[in-house]
Short mmCIF file of C-alpha atoms in Angstrom, two decimals:
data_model
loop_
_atom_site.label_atom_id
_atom_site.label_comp_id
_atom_site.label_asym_id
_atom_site.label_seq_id
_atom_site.Cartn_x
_atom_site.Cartn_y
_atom_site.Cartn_z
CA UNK I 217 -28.06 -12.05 5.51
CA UNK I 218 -27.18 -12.19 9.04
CA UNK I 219 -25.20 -9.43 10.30
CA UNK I 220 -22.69 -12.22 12.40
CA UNK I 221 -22.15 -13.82 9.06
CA UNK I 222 -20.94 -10.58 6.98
CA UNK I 223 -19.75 -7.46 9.50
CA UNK I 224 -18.85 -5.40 6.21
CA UNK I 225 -22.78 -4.69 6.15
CA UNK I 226 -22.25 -2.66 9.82
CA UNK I 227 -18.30 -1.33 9.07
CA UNK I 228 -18.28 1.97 6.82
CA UNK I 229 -15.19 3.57 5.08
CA UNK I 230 -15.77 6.43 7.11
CA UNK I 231 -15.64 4.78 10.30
CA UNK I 232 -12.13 3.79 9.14
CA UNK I 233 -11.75 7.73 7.89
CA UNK I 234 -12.50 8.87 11.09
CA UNK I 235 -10.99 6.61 13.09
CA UNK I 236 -7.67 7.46 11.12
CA UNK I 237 -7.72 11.35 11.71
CA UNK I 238 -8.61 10.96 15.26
CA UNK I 239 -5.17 8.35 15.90
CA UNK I 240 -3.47 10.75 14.03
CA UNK I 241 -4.55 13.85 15.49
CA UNK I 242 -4.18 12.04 18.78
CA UNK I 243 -0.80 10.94 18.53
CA UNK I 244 -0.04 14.75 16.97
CA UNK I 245 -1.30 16.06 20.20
CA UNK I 246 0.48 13.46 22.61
CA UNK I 247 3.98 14.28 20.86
CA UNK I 248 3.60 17.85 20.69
CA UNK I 249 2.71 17.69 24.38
CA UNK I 250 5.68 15.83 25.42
CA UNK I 251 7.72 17.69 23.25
CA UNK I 252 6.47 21.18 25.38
CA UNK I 253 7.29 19.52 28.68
CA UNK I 254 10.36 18.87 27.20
CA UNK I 255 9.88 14.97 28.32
CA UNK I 256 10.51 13.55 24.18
CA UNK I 257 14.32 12.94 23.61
CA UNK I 258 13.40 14.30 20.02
CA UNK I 259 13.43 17.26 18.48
CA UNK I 260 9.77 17.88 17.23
CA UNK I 261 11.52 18.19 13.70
CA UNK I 262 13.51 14.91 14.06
CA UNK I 263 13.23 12.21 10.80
CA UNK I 264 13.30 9.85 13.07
CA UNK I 265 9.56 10.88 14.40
CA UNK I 266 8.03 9.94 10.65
CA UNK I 267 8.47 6.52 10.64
CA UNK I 268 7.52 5.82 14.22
CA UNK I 269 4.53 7.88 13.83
CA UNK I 270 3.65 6.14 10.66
CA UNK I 271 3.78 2.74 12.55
CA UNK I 272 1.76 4.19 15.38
CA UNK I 273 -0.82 5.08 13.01
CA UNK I 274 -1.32 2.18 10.73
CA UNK I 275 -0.70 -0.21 13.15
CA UNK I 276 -3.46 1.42 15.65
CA UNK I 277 -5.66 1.71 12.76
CA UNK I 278 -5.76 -1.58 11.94
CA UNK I 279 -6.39 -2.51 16.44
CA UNK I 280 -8.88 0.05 16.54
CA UNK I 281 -10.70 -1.68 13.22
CA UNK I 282 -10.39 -5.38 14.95
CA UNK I 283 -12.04 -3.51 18.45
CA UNK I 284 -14.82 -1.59 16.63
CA UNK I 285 -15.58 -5.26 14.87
CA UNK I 286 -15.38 -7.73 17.75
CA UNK I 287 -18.73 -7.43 18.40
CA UNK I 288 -20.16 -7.90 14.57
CA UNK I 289 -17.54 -10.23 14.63
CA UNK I 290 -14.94 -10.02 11.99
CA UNK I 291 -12.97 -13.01 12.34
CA UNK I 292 -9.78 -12.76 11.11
CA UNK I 293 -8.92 -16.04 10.48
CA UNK I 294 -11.15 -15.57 7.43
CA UNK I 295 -10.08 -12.49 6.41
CA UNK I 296 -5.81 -13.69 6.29
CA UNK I 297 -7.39 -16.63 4.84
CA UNK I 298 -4.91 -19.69 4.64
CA UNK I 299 -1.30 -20.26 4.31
CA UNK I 300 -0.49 -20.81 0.72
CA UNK I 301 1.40 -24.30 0.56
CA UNK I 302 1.93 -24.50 -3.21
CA UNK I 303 2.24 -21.16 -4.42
CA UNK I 304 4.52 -20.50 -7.27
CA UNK I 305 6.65 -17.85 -5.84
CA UNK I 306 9.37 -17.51 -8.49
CA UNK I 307 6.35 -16.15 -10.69
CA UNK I 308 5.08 -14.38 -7.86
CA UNK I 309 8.83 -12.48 -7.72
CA UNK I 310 8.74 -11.62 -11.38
CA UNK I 311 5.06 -10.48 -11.11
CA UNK I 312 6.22 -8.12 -8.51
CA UNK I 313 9.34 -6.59 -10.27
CA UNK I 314 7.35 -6.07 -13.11
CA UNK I 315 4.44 -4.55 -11.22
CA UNK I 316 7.94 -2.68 -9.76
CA UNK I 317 9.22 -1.54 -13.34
CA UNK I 318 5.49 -0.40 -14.06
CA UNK I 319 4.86 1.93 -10.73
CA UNK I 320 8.57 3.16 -11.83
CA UNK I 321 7.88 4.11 -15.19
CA UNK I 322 4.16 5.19 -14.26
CA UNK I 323 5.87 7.69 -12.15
CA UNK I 324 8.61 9.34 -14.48
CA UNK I 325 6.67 9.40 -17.49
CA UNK I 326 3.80 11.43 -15.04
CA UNK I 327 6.03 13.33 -12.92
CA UNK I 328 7.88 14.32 -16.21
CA UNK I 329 4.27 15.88 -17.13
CA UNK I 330 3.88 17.20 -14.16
CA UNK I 331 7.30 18.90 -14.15
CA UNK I 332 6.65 21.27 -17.15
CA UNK I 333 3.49 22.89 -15.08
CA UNK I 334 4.29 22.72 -10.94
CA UNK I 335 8.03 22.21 -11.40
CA UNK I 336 8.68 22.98 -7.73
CA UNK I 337 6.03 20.10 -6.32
CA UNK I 338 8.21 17.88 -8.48
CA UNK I 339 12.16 19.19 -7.50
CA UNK I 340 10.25 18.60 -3.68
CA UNK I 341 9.07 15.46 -4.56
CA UNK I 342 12.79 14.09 -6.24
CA UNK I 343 15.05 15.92 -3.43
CA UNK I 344 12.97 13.19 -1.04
CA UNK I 345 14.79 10.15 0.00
CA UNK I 346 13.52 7.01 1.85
CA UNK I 347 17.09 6.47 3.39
CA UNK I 348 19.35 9.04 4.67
CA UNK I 349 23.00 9.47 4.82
CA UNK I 350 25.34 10.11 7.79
CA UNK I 351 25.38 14.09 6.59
CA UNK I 352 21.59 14.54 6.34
CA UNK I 353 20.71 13.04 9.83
CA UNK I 354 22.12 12.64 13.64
CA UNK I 355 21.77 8.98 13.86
CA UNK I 356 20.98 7.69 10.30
CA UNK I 357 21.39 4.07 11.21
CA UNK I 358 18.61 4.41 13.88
CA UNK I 359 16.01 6.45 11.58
CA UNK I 360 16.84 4.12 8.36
CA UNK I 361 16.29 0.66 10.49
CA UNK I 362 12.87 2.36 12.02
CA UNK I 363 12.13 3.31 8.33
CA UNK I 364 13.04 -0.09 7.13
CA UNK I 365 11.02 -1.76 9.23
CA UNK I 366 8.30 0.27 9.17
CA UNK I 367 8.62 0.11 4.92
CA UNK I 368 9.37 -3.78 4.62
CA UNK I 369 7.08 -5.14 7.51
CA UNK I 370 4.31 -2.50 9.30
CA UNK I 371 3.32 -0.92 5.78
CA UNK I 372 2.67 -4.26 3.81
CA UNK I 373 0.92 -5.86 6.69
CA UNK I 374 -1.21 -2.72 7.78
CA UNK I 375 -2.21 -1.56 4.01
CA UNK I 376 -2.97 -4.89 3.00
CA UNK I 377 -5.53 -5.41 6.25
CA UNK I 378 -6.90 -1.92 5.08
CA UNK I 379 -7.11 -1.41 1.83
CA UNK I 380 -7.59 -5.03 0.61
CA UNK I 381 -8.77 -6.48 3.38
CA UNK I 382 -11.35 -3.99 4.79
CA UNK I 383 -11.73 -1.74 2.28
CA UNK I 384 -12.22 -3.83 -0.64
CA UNK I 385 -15.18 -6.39 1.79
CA UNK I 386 -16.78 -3.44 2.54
CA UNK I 387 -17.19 -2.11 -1.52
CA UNK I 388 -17.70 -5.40 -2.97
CA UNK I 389 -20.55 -6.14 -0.09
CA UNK I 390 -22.01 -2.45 -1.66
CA UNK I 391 -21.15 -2.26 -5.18
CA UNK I 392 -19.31 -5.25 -6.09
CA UNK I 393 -16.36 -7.21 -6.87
CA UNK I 394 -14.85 -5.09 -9.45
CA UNK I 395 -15.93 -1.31 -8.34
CA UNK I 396 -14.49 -2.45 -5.25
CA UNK I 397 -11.20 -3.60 -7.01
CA UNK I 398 -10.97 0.19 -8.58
CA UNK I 399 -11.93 2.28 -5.89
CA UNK I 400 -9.33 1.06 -3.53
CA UNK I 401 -6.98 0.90 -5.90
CA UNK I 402 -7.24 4.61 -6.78
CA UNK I 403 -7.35 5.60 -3.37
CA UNK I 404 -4.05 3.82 -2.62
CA UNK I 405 -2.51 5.52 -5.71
CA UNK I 406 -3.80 9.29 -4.64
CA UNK I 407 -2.49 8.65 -1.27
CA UNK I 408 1.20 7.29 -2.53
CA UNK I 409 1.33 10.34 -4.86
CA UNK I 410 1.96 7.50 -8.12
CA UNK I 411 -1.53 7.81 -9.22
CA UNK I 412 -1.11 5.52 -11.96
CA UNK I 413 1.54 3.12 -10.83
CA UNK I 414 0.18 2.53 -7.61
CA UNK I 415 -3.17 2.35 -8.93
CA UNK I 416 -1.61 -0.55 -10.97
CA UNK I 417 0.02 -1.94 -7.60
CA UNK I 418 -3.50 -1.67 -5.61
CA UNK I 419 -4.93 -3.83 -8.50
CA UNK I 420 -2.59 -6.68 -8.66
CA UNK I 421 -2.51 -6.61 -4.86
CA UNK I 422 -6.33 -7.11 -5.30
CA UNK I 423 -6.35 -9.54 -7.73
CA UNK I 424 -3.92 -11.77 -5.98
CA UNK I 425 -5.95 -11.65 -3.20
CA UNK I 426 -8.84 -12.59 -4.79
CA UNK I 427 -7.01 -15.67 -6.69
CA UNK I 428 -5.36 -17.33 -3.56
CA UNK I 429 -7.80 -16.53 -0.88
CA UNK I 430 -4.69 -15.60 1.31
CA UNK I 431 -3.90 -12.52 2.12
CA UNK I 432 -0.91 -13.04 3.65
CA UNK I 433 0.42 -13.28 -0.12
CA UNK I 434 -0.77 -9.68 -1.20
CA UNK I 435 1.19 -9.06 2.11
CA UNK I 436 4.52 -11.03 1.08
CA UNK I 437 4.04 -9.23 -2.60
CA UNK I 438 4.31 -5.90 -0.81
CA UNK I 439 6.96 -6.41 1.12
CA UNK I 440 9.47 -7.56 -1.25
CA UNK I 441 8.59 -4.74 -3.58
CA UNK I 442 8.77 -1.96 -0.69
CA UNK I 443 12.35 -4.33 -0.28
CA UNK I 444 13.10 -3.39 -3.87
CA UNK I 445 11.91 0.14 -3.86
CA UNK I 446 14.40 0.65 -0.46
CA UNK I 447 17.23 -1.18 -2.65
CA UNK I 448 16.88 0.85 -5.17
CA UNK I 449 16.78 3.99 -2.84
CA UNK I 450 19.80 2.71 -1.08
CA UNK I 451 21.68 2.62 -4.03
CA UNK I 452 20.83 6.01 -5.13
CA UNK I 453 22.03 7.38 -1.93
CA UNK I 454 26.04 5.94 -1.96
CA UNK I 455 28.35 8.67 -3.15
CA UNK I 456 29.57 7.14 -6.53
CA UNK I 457 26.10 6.60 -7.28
CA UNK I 458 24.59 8.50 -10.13
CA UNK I 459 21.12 9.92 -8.82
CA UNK I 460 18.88 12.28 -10.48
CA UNK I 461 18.34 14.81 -8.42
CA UNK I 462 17.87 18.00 -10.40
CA UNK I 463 14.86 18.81 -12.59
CA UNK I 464 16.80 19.33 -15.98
CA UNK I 465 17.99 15.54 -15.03
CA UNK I 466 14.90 14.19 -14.40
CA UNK I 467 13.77 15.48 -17.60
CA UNK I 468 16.19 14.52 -19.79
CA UNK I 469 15.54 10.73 -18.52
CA UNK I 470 12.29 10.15 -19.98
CA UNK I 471 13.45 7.48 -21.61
CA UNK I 472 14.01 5.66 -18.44
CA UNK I 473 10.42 5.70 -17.51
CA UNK I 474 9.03 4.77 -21.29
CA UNK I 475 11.71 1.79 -21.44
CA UNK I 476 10.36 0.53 -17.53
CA UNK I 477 6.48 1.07 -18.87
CA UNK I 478 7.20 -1.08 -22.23
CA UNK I 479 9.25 -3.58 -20.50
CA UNK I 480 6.93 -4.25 -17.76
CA UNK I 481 3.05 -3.62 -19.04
CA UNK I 482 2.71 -6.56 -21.51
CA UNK I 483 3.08 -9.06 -18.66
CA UNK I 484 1.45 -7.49 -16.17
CA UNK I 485 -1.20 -6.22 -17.73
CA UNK I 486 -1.05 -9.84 -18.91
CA UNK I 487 -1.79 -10.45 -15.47
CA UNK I 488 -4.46 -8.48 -14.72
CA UNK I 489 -6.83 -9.24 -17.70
CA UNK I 490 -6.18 -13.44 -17.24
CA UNK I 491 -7.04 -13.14 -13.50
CA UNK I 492 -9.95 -10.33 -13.81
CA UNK I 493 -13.00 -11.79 -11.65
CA UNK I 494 -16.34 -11.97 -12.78
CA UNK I 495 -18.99 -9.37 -11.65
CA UNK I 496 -20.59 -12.28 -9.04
CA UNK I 497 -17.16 -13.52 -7.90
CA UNK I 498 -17.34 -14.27 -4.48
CA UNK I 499 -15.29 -12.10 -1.77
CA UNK I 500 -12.26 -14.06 0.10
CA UNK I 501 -13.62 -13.54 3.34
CA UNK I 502 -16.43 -15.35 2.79
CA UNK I 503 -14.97 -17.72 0.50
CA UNK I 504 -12.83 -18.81 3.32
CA UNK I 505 -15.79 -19.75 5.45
CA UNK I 506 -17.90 -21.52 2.49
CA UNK I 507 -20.28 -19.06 2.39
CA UNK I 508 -21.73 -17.48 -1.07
CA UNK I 509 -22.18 -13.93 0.42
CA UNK I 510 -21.01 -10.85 -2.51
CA UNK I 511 -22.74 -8.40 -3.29
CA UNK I 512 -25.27 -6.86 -0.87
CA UNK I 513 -27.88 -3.82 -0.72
CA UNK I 514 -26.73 -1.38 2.23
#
């Protein structure tokens, strides 16, 4: 197998490991720098850092990924793979509001578990809110437009290039289609703290992927359900709105997590067994360029 044909033979997950804790340290060190010479109009505790740092990351992640692979080359033509002219995107709304009402219920009925032995992790966890109102920040419009737009655009189109598009080449090329389908999947649920719903997420994100060729719709998929997730937040913030935001509250609504799991997991489960590939199935980046490359010994 040539090596110019398939550059997920030469690019490890630990390149992409290291290359993310040495941005990220990098960046840490830069701002903290700035921040001594007193030269960052921030403080170094300002929300307003988090989501421009998270953009900084992810999106140098993913230009430090294209720069270590120019050379093998990954062409990324192949990897977005084409733009889907006749998708069916009314199902491909209700697929992601139930994939929605599952990482929703996936996370009360676990964080309800979780309450009764590290109560604390969880009353952290709940007093957490994606937007903020004009009495928590200095300039909430600013920080909830950065976090917006880094929620709604940067995070679907970095974390899709990642996790489905680098990620999930580089296991299937080593172990396969479908180890490669569960391994990033449970590494994007540990690192959203919704083990189980995101896990969920990562595998409909996956699966899509793997059905249209296009990764631009795993993409779209994210973004309008990080667009319903910042809805929802939104809402929970107003004043007359009635949030849970005390433990005793957040117990008492278990229901609310059981009702969005048995709403939601008949259909997309649905989903997921109807469009689960076989063990051979060929990987959309090579698919794209009519080649028959899958699984390979590394």
């Amino acid at each position: 197998m040539a090596g110019c044909e398939n550059p997920f033979l030469a690019l490890k997950a630990r390149q992409v490991v290291v290359m993310f804790v040495m941005i990220s340290a990098g960046l840490a060190l830069v701002f903290s720098t700035l921040g001594t010479l007193e030269l960052l109009p921030l403080r170094g505790d300002d929300p307003i850092l988090a989501p421009i740092l998270y953009s900084l990351i992810f999106v140098g992640l993913c230009g430090a990924i294209l720069l270590a692979t120019r050379r093998l080359p990954l062409r990324l033509a192949a990897l977005l793979g084409p733009v889907p002219r006749h998708l069916a995107w009314v199902q491909l709304l209700w697929l992601v509001v139930g994939v929605f009402l599952f990482s929703l219920g996936a996370f009360q009925v676990s964080y309800l578990g979780l309450s009764l032995v590290a109560p604390g992790l969880v009353e952290t966890t709940l007093s957490q809110s994606l937007l903020l109102s004009s009495d928590q920040a200095t300039a909430p419009g600013l920080y909830n437009a950065l976090m917006l737009f880094s929620v709604v655009v940067v995070a679907p189109i970095t974390e899709e290039f990642i996790f489905r598009g680098v990620l999930l080449h580089r296991w299937g090329v080593k172990w396969g289609v479908r180890p490669a389908i569960v391994l990033t999947s449970v590494l994007f649920g540990v690192l959203h703290s919704n083990l189980i719903g995101l896990f969920v997420f990562g595998v409909v994100m996956s699966l899509l992927y793997l059905s249209t060729r296009s990764l631009l719709v795993p993409m779209a998929a994210h973004a309008i359900n990080n667009a319903i997730a910042s809805g929802v937040d939104f809402l929970a913030t107003q004043p007359t709105a009635n949030a849970i935001d005390t433990l005793a509250e957040f117990q008492a609504s278990w229901w609310l997590g059981v009702l969005c799991l048995l709403v939601s997991a008949p259909w997309v489960l649905r989903y997921v067994a109807y469009h689960w590939p076989e063990p051979q199935a060929p990987l959309p980046y090579f698919s794209n360029q009519g080649l028959n490359h899958g699984r390979a010994q590394v």
